[in-house]
Amino acid sequence: MEKKNIDWSNLGFGYVQTDKRYVSNYSNGAWDEGALIDDPNITMSECACVLQYAQTVFEGLKAYTTESGKIVTFRPDLNAARLTASAKRLEMPVFPEDRFVDAVKQVVKANAAYVPPYGSGATLYIRPYMFGINPVIGVKPANDYQFRIFTTPVGPYFKGGAKPITIKVSDFDRAAPHGTGNIKAGLNYAMSLHAIVTAHAEGFDENMYLDPGTRTKVEETGGANFLFVTKDNKVVTPKSDSILPSITRRSLLIVAKEYLGLEVEEREVYFDEVKDFAEAGLCGTAAVISPVGKIVDHGKEICLPSGMDDMGPVTRKLYETLTGIQMGRIEAPKGWICEIE
């Protein structure tokens, strides 16, 4: 299979149209068989439920070329399960989880020429999503839905390596108590747009959101979970009912415990504790881990001992181990790697 003529080393993190995408429609209480199609455009009513009431959920994962030349994806079964939880919360029909994984395989195989070669630093980003498509003017769930997956080759999230970022404690709440913060709904990300634009305008890279109930506990950023390392090398991540259950975070905790022999804790993390941590990072699909060097709380700076020049030593070991598993350099736990035949 001949690869597309793309300058892989200079790819940004943006949309590049590929040849095929997967589409399945839900109508009269059932999903159709689904198919790969060529047309990247979507036609819908001006009154489609997704446009009026934001009834849409999505996922994000990647396909990689391993050291041995195989094309694989990372734990797509967990993306399928998370989409199920998201769909149920927004009163949407569940797309069967086995079909989800099969659809991912189909669309990656059909776009194999766009999967960047091993060692390029680039990957194929995979975006499954579902939305209410029939006209709805009263506030209620749609009757008809469309499930789609597109792919796009992307470069490394950080060009020239992951340099520690500076984040601010946000005055905004990302989610409401008992709201939708723990699902991957488009409306959650819309809520974060003003806050991130404001943060960038003020010279910060990201926001730290505190719990909406008491504003004393660390939750997450607009699109990633937090990970902290104590001065005695314990890995700690916040636990809350209103943060997204990140697949990357869950995987990193297993890597920390099973591969690196570190103690791990998933618990409530009070903001007052942050000044005592040795390292901090944001974890998610796009960057795996983004190191945090400084946190600013209304002018008061918290400088992590790991500094602003590079990842801390534990964070780097976590990053290198997980990416080594994804790229086939390190043996993966059973079921983590899904090979595209």
Tab-separated table of C-alpha atoms in Angstrom, residues 162-167 208 218 221 225-231 234-238 252 269 273-283 288-295 302-308 310-316 318:
chain	number	residue	atom	x	y	z
A	162	ALA	CA	6.552	19.111	24.931
A	163	LYS	CA	7.567	22.243	26.796
A	164	PRO	CA	5.867	22.894	30.149
A	165	ILE	CA	2.863	25.166	29.915
A	166	THR	CA	1.411	27.868	32.153
A	167	ILE	CA	-2.209	27.609	33.204
A	208	MET	CA	-7.675	24.830	35.567
A	218	VAL	CA	-9.134	20.429	41.144
A	221	THR	CA	-9.125	21.639	31.884
A	225	ASN	CA	-7.521	15.466	32.868
A	226	PHE	CA	-4.914	16.470	35.428
A	227	LEU	CA	-2.128	14.214	36.663
A	228	PHE	CA	0.128	15.097	39.597
A	229	VAL	CA	3.290	13.573	41.044
A	230	THR	CA	4.136	13.950	44.729
A	231	LYS	CA	7.638	14.589	46.027
A	234	LYS	CA	3.316	8.931	43.985
A	235	VAL	CA	1.036	9.507	40.969
A	236	VAL	CA	-2.229	11.263	41.880
A	237	THR	CA	-5.232	12.114	39.699
A	238	PRO	CA	-8.423	13.963	40.695
A	252	LEU	CA	-1.317	6.041	32.562
A	269	VAL	CA	-7.419	16.723	45.069
A	273	GLU	CA	-2.402	20.714	47.825
A	274	VAL	CA	-1.170	21.762	44.390
A	275	LYS	CA	1.730	23.826	45.748
A	276	ASP	CA	3.135	20.690	47.373
A	277	PHE	CA	3.322	18.537	44.227
A	278	ALA	CA	6.631	17.944	42.422
A	279	GLU	CA	5.208	17.564	38.901
A	280	ALA	CA	1.955	18.183	37.065
A	281	GLY	CA	0.589	17.423	33.631
A	282	LEU	CA	-2.521	17.345	31.470
A	283	CYS	CA	-3.340	14.000	29.883
A	288	VAL	CA	-0.737	12.077	25.758
A	289	ILE	CA	0.827	14.269	28.494
A	290	SER	CA	1.310	18.034	28.448
A	291	PRO	CA	3.674	19.027	31.287
A	292	VAL	CA	2.583	21.933	33.477
A	293	GLY	CA	5.305	24.236	34.790
A	294	LYS	CA	3.317	27.031	36.423
A	295	ILE	CA	-0.204	27.548	37.770
A	302	ILE	CA	2.622	28.218	41.919
A	303	CYS	CA	5.851	27.083	40.233
A	304	LEU	CA	6.244	23.310	40.020
A	305	PRO	CA	9.727	22.070	41.054
A	306	SER	CA	9.982	20.265	37.689
A	307	GLY	CA	10.382	23.703	36.122
A	308	MET	CA	9.583	25.328	32.782
A	310	ASP	CA	11.217	20.048	30.342
A	311	MET	CA	8.918	17.302	31.618
A	312	GLY	CA	9.573	16.139	35.149
A	313	PRO	CA	11.326	12.751	35.443
A	314	VAL	CA	8.264	10.734	36.455
A	315	THR	CA	6.041	12.431	33.888
A	316	ARG	CA	8.615	11.669	31.190
A	318	LEU	CA	5.007	7.771	32.013
